[in-house]
PDB file of C-alpha atoms in Angstrom:
ATOM      1  CA  VAL L   1     126.210 164.194  64.958  1.00 66.00           C
ATOM      2  CA  ASP L   2     124.096 161.064  64.763  1.00 63.00           C
ATOM      3  CA  ILE L   3     125.975 159.651  62.059  1.00 64.00           C
ATOM      4  CA  LYS L   4     129.243 160.105  64.154  1.00 67.00           C
ATOM      5  CA  ASP L   5     127.795 158.481  67.159  1.00 64.00           C
ATOM      6  CA  GLY L   6     125.678 155.366  65.588  1.00 59.00           C
ATOM      7  CA  TYR L   7     123.969 154.993  69.166  1.00 55.00           C
ATOM      8  CA  THR L   8     122.270 158.217  68.810  1.00 57.00           C
ATOM      9  CA  ARG L   9     120.663 157.781  65.337  1.00 64.00           C
ATOM     10  CA  GLY L  10     117.781 159.796  65.175  1.00 87.00           C
ATOM     11  CA  HIS L  11     118.369 161.500  68.640  1.00 90.00           C
ATOM     12  CA  SER L  12     118.404 164.834  67.032  1.00 91.00           C
ATOM     13  CA  GLU L  13     115.030 164.515  65.299  1.00 92.00           C
ATOM     14  CA  ARG L  14     113.481 163.084  68.288  1.00 95.00           C
ATOM     15  CA  VAL L  15     114.379 165.480  70.499  1.00 96.00           C
ATOM     16  CA  GLY L  16     113.128 168.274  68.069  1.00 96.00           C
ATOM     17  CA  GLN L  17     109.985 166.410  67.970  1.00 96.00           C
ATOM     18  CA  ALA L  18     109.568 166.361  71.712  1.00 98.00           C
ATOM     19  CA  SER L  19     110.624 169.986  72.158  1.00 98.00           C
ATOM     20  CA  MET L  20     107.849 170.958  69.495  1.00 98.00           C
ATOM     21  CA  MET L  21     105.190 168.859  71.652  1.00 98.00           C
ATOM     22  CA  ILE L  22     106.033 170.768  74.877  1.00 98.00           C
ATOM     23  CA  ALA L  23     106.481 174.072  73.121  1.00 98.00           C
ATOM     24  CA  ARG L  24     102.561 173.360  71.901  1.00 98.00           C
ATOM     25  CA  GLU L  25     101.383 172.298  74.721  1.00 98.00           C
ATOM     26  CA  LEU L  26     102.857 175.654  76.724  1.00 98.00           C
ATOM     27  CA  GLY L  27     100.749 177.747  73.973  1.00 98.00           C
ATOM     28  CA  MET L  28     103.608 179.114  72.297  1.00 98.00           C
ATOM     29  CA  ASP L  29     103.076 180.626  68.592  1.00 98.00           C
ATOM     30  CA  ASP L  30     103.808 178.696  65.550  1.00 98.00           C
ATOM     31  CA  GLU L  31     107.059 180.844  64.933  1.00 97.00           C
ATOM     32  CA  ARG L  32     108.432 179.863  68.530  1.00 98.00           C
ATOM     33  CA  VAL L  33     107.177 176.211  68.042  1.00 98.00           C
ATOM     34  CA  GLU L  34     109.193 175.788  64.750  1.00 98.00           C
ATOM     35  CA  THR L  35     112.266 177.571  66.741  1.00 98.00           C
ATOM     36  CA  LEU L  36     112.096 175.012  69.780  1.00 98.00           C
ATOM     37  CA  ARG L  37     112.073 172.412  66.962  1.00 97.00           C
ATOM     38  CA  PHE L  38     115.262 173.544  65.253  1.00 97.00           C
ATOM     39  CA  ALA L  39     116.619 173.944  69.140  1.00 98.00           C
ATOM     40  CA  GLY L  40     116.015 170.321  69.841  1.00 97.00           C
ATOM     41  CA  ILE L  41     117.571 169.418  66.380  1.00 95.00           C
ATOM     42  CA  LEU L  42     120.835 171.186  66.803  1.00 95.00           C
ATOM     43  CA  HIS L  43     120.990 170.795  70.650  1.00 96.00           C
ATOM     44  CA  ASP L  44     124.055 168.331  70.240  1.00 95.00           C
ATOM     45  CA  VAL L  45     125.728 169.829  67.007  1.00 95.00           C
ATOM     46  CA  GLY L  46     128.763 170.887  69.243  1.00 95.00           C
ATOM     47  CA  LYS L  47     129.494 167.240  69.347  1.00 93.00           C
ATOM     48  CA  LEU L  48     130.968 167.477  66.061  1.00 93.00           C
ATOM     49  CA  GLY L  49     134.092 168.948  67.855  1.00 94.00           C
ATOM     50  CA  VAL L  50     134.203 165.917  70.192  1.00 94.00           C
ATOM     51  CA  PRO L  51     136.420 162.956  69.517  1.00 93.00           C
ATOM     52  CA  THR L  52     134.185 159.974  68.125  1.00 90.00           C
ATOM     53  CA  ARG L  53     136.089 157.736  70.426  1.00 90.00           C
ATOM     54  CA  LEU L  54     134.649 159.443  73.362  1.00 91.00           C
ATOM     55  CA  LEU L  55     131.062 159.529  71.804  1.00 87.00           C
ATOM     56  CA  ARG L  56     131.320 155.870  71.265  1.00 83.00           C
ATOM     57  CA  LYS L  57     132.959 154.466  74.260  1.00 85.00           C
ATOM     58  CA  ASP L  58     131.273 151.692  76.075  1.00 80.00           C
ATOM     59  CA  GLY L  59     132.931 152.075  79.272  1.00 82.00           C
ATOM     60  CA  PRO L  60     132.605 154.802  81.666  1.00 88.00           C
ATOM     61  CA  LEU L  61     134.453 158.238  81.024  1.00 91.00           C
ATOM     62  CA  THR L  62     137.435 159.318  83.048  1.00 95.00           C
ATOM     63  CA  PRO L  63     137.155 163.079  84.548  1.00 96.00           C
ATOM     64  CA  GLU L  64     139.047 164.080  81.895  1.00 97.00           C
ATOM     65  CA  GLU L  65     137.211 162.559  78.932  1.00 97.00           C
ATOM     66  CA  ARG L  66     133.763 163.722  80.702  1.00 96.00           C
ATOM     67  CA  ARG L  67     134.998 167.418  80.797  1.00 96.00           C
ATOM     68  CA  VAL L  68     135.626 167.031  77.123  1.00 97.00           C
ATOM     69  CA  ILE L  69     132.480 165.954  76.351  1.00 95.00           C
ATOM     70  CA  GLU L  70     131.134 168.721  78.682  1.00 97.00           C
ATOM     71  CA  LEU L  71     132.709 171.212  76.070  1.00 97.00           C
ATOM     72  CA  HIS L  72     130.010 170.472  73.525  1.00 97.00           C
ATOM     73  CA  PRO L  73     127.572 173.037  74.272  1.00 98.00           C
ATOM     74  CA  GLU L  74     130.109 175.749  73.956  1.00 98.00           C
ATOM     75  CA  TYR L  75     131.382 174.101  70.826  1.00 97.00           C
ATOM     76  CA  GLY L  76     127.813 174.347  69.377  1.00 97.00           C
ATOM     77  CA  HIS L  77     127.113 177.878  70.305  1.00 98.00           C
ATOM     78  CA  GLU L  78     130.194 178.997  68.563  1.00 97.00           C
ATOM     79  CA  MET L  79     128.868 176.875  65.410  1.00 97.00           C
ATOM     80  CA  VAL L  80     125.478 178.365  65.629  1.00 97.00           C
ATOM     81  CA  ARG L  81     125.445 181.891  67.113  1.00 94.00           C
ATOM     82  CA  GLY L  82     125.931 183.780  63.632  1.00 95.00           C
ATOM     83  CA  ILE L  83     122.917 182.303  62.378  1.00 96.00           C
ATOM     84  CA  ARG L  84     120.359 185.011  63.406  1.00 94.00           C
ATOM     85  CA  PHE L  85     117.111 183.111  62.022  1.00 95.00           C
ATOM     86  CA  LEU L  86     117.921 180.568  64.886  1.00 97.00           C
ATOM     87  CA  GLY L  87     116.954 183.128  67.703  1.00 96.00           C
ATOM     88  CA  GLU L  88     116.545 181.596  71.071  1.00 97.00           C
ATOM     89  CA  ALA L  89     117.421 178.192  69.713  1.00 98.00           C
ATOM     90  CA  ARG L  90     121.015 179.529  69.920  1.00 98.00           C
ATOM     91  CA  ALA L  91     120.623 179.523  73.737  1.00 98.00           C
ATOM     92  CA  ALA L  92     119.335 176.218  73.762  1.00 98.00           C
ATOM     93  CA  VAL L  93     121.995 175.058  72.330  1.00 98.00           C
ATOM     94  CA  LEU L  94     124.382 176.478  75.035  1.00 98.00           C
ATOM     95  CA  HIS L  95     122.630 175.988  77.818  1.00 98.00           C
ATOM     96  CA  HIS L  96     120.734 172.609  77.570  1.00 98.00           C
ATOM     97  CA  HIS L  97     122.541 170.701  80.231  1.00 98.00           C
ATOM     98  CA  GLU L  98     122.194 173.471  83.009  1.00 98.00           C
ATOM     99  CA  ARG L  99     120.233 172.298  85.782  1.00 98.00           C
ATOM    100  CA  LEU L 100     117.427 174.056  87.716  1.00 97.00           C
ATOM    101  CA  ASP L 101     119.403 173.756  90.894  1.00 98.00           C
ATOM    102  CA  GLY L 102     122.756 175.204  89.170  1.00 98.00           C
ATOM    103  CA  SER L 103     124.319 171.768  89.139  1.00 98.00           C
ATOM    104  CA  GLY L 104     124.723 171.975  85.526  1.00 98.00           C
ATOM    105  CA  TYR L 105     127.039 172.786  82.789  1.00 98.00           C
ATOM    106  CA  PRO L 106     128.629 174.957  81.249  1.00 98.00           C
ATOM    107  CA  TYR L 107     127.666 177.727  83.516  1.00 98.00           C
ATOM    108  CA  GLY L 108     125.700 176.456  86.411  1.00 98.00           C
ATOM    109  CA  LEU L 109     122.931 178.804  85.966  1.00 98.00           C
ATOM    110  CA  VAL L 110     119.930 178.378  88.672  1.00 98.00           C
ATOM    111  CA  GLY L 111     116.093 178.560  87.883  1.00 97.00           C
ATOM    112  CA  ASP L 112     114.853 181.230  85.729  1.00 97.00           C
ATOM    113  CA  ARG L 113     118.255 182.325  84.558  1.00 98.00           C
ATOM    114  CA  ILE L 114     118.326 179.383  82.303  1.00 98.00           C
ATOM    115  CA  PRO L 115     116.439 180.484  79.116  1.00 98.00           C
ATOM    116  CA  GLU L 116     113.126 179.149  78.548  1.00 98.00           C
ATOM    117  CA  SER L 117     114.303 177.492  75.345  1.00 98.00           C
ATOM    118  CA  ALA L 118     116.970 175.569  77.089  1.00 98.00           C
ATOM    119  CA  ARG L 119     114.883 174.409  79.885  1.00 98.00           C
ATOM    120  CA  VAL L 120     112.492 173.049  77.282  1.00 98.00           C
ATOM    121  CA  VAL L 121     114.998 171.073  75.467  1.00 98.00           C
ATOM    122  CA  ALA L 122     116.500 169.678  78.804  1.00 98.00           C
ATOM    123  CA  VAL L 123     113.461 167.810  79.222  1.00 98.00           C
ATOM    124  CA  ALA L 124     113.003 166.603  75.530  1.00 98.00           C
ATOM    125  CA  ASP L 125     116.810 165.311  75.391  1.00 97.00           C
ATOM    126  CA  ALA L 126     116.485 163.440  78.772  1.00 97.00           C
ATOM    127  CA  PHE L 127     113.137 162.012  77.844  1.00 97.00           C
ATOM    128  CA  ASP L 128     114.548 160.573  74.432  1.00 95.00           C
ATOM    129  CA  ALA L 129     117.825 159.437  76.314  1.00 92.00           C
ATOM    130  CA  MET L 130     115.506 157.367  78.527  1.00 94.00           C
ATOM    131  CA  THR L 131     113.494 156.009  76.095  1.00 93.00           C
ATOM    132  CA  SER L 132     116.387 155.057  73.469  1.00 87.00           C
ATOM    133  CA  THR L 133     118.916 152.178  73.618  1.00 76.00           C
ATOM    134  CA  ARG L 134     122.391 153.574  74.182  1.00 69.00           C
ATOM    135  CA  SER L 135     125.788 151.457  74.442  1.00 61.00           C
ATOM    136  CA  TYR L 136     125.495 151.950  78.107  1.00 64.00           C
ATOM    137  CA  SER L 137     121.757 151.494  78.674  1.00 71.00           C
ATOM    138  CA  ARG L 138     118.505 149.922  77.393  1.00 82.00           C
ATOM    139  CA  ALA L 139     115.662 151.869  76.166  1.00 86.00           C
ATOM    140  CA  ARG L 140     113.015 152.536  79.151  1.00 92.00           C
ATOM    141  CA  PRO L 141     109.376 152.432  78.604  1.00 94.00           C
ATOM    142  CA  VAL L 142     107.678 156.004  78.111  1.00 96.00           C
ATOM    143  CA  ALA L 143     105.775 155.772  81.627  1.00 96.00           C
ATOM    144  CA  VAL L 144     109.033 155.080  83.307  1.00 96.00           C
ATOM    145  CA  ALA L 145     110.848 157.870  81.753  1.00 97.00           C
ATOM    146  CA  LEU L 146     107.991 160.358  82.592  1.00 98.00           C
ATOM    147  CA  GLU L 147     108.272 158.855  86.097  1.00 98.00           C
ATOM    148  CA  GLU L 148     112.044 159.796  86.261  1.00 98.00           C
ATOM    149  CA  LEU L 149     111.391 163.445  84.749  1.00 98.00           C
ATOM    150  CA  GLN L 150     108.697 164.185  87.590  1.00 98.00           C
ATOM    151  CA  ARG L 151     111.208 162.719  90.086  1.00 98.00           C
ATOM    152  CA  CYS L 152     113.916 165.306  89.143  1.00 98.00           C
ATOM    153  CA  ALA L 153     111.183 168.014  88.447  1.00 98.00           C
ATOM    154  CA  GLY L 154     112.416 171.196  90.402  1.00 97.00           C
ATOM    155  CA  THR L 155     115.935 170.196  91.009  1.00 98.00           C
ATOM    156  CA  GLN L 156     117.388 169.231  87.428  1.00 98.00           C
ATOM    157  CA  PHE L 157     114.261 170.004  85.143  1.00 98.00           C
ATOM    158  CA  ASP L 158     111.657 172.864  85.025  1.00 98.00           C
ATOM    159  CA  PRO L 159     108.463 171.345  86.436  1.00 98.00           C
ATOM    160  CA  ARG L 160     106.488 173.344  83.805  1.00 98.00           C
ATOM    161  CA  MET L 161     108.293 171.636  80.903  1.00 98.00           C
ATOM    162  CA  VAL L 162     107.716 168.142  82.417  1.00 98.00           C
ATOM    163  CA  ARG L 163     104.170 168.655  82.800  1.00 98.00           C
ATOM    164  CA  ALA L 164     103.820 169.849  79.474  1.00 98.00           C
ATOM    165  CA  LEU L 165     105.474 166.872  78.072  1.00 98.00           C
ATOM    166  CA  VAL L 166     103.324 164.609  80.398  1.00 98.00           C
ATOM    167  CA  HIS L 167     100.116 166.088  79.191  1.00 98.00           C
ATOM    168  CA  ALA L 168     101.124 166.071  75.346  1.00 98.00           C
ATOM    169  CA  LEU L 169     102.158 162.531  75.427  1.00 97.00           C
ATOM    170  CA  GLY L 170      98.819 161.647  77.575  1.00 96.00           C
ATOM    171  CA  ARG L 171      96.941 162.864  74.331  1.00 94.00           C
ATOM    172  CA  HIS L 172      98.945 162.076  71.677  1.00 93.00           C
ATOM    173  CA  GLY L 173     101.232 158.990  72.737  1.00 95.00           C
ATOM    174  CA  TRP L 174     104.965 158.990  71.547  1.00 94.00           C
ATOM    175  CA  ARG L 175     105.284 158.539  67.649  1.00 87.00           C
ATOM    176  CA  PRO L 176     109.038 159.131  67.359  1.00 84.00           C
ATOM    177  CA  SER L 177     109.650 160.357  63.842  1.00 71.00           C
ATOM    178  CA  VAL L 178     113.048 158.271  63.318  1.00 67.00           C
ATOM    179  CA  THR L 179     114.159 155.199  65.590  1.00 61.00           C
ATOM    180  CA  ALA L 180     117.724 154.291  66.299  1.00 56.00           C
ATOM    181  CA  ASP L 181     117.850 152.235  63.298  1.00 50.00           C
ATOM    182  CA  GLY L 182     116.680 154.722  60.887  1.00 49.00           C
ATOM    183  CA  THR L 183     113.128 153.334  60.660  1.00 49.00           C
ATOM    184  CA  ARG L 184     109.679 155.098  61.805  1.00 49.00           C
ATOM    185  CA  ALA L 185     108.377 153.591  65.074  1.00 49.00           C
ATOM    186  CA  PRO L 186     104.952 152.525  65.742  1.00 49.00           C
ATOM    187  CA  ALA L 187     102.947 155.015  68.679  1.00 49.00           C
ATOM    188  CA  ASP L 188     104.253 154.025  72.032  1.00 56.00           C
ATOM    189  CA  PRO L 189     101.175 155.369  74.198  1.00 50.00           C
ATOM    190  CA  VAL L 190     101.150 156.276  77.912  1.00 53.00           C
ATOM    191  CA  PRO L 191      99.376 153.340  79.634  1.00 45.00           C
ATOM    192  CA  GLY L 192      95.794 154.136  80.233  1.00 44.00           C
ATOM    193  CA  GLY L 193      95.426 156.725  77.370  1.00 44.00           C
ATOM    194  CA  GLY L 194      93.594 160.333  77.436  1.00 39.00           C
ATOM    195  CA  ARG L 195      92.998 162.113  80.644  1.00 36.00           C
ATOM    196  CA  SER L 196      93.339 159.256  83.137  1.00 32.00           C
ATOM    197  CA  ALA L 197      96.821 158.872  81.832  1.00 32.00           C
ATOM    198  CA  ARG L 198      97.885 162.240  82.425  1.00 34.00           C
ATOM    199  CA  ASP L 199      96.632 161.839  85.940  1.00 34.00           C
ATOM    200  CA  ARG L 200      98.381 158.488  86.490  1.00 32.00           C
ATOM    201  CA  VAL L 201     101.805 159.908  85.314  1.00 33.00           C
ATOM    202  CA  GLY L 202     101.315 163.562  86.319  1.00 35.00           C
ATOM    203  CA  ARG L 203     101.291 163.039  90.021  1.00 33.00           C
ATOM    204  CA  GLY L 204     104.144 165.009  91.789  1.00 35.00           C
ATOM    205  CA  ALA L 205     104.492 167.469  88.947  1.00 37.00           C
ATOM    206  CA  SER L 206     102.199 170.245  89.833  1.00 30.00           C
TER     207      SER L 206
END
């Protein structure tokens, strides 16, 4: 997928990394942490079924083009549903674009009806999208991205997953495994570091 869409090079690995950080912060056991890492890596696999010209389009999408792209979770689920060892990662592939308030896709699920794995990956996916440069937007600083996640907590994102990412980044900073140019990036710490950083960026997430 990253080869097909050059602007998202490394995106899958970074979403896997952020999903793993959230899972660890939530106290999940090692097996579930690894499953969530797979979920993050595979979340966009369905984009293999989307025309490359749409993934690389610089301008705004037409309503029809958007509908085509919004099929990618279902395409992805078809690809992975028979891979039993992936477990709950398969649900994350299908549901990572659902929103807590029911405004997401493909099924408009609400609240806890969205599988937990998908709620983790949704936050990790949005975080990486905001902190990476795309064809249509420049990368935002980590602290700004976290503020946006917190603003959308409770409507788009599960507040528990947002808090977990904030706390994990407050302790460890953000050291993406792969950047958009294929290299390893230096750490991008949350300003302030440590507990004070979590307090500063954590307002509104509780």
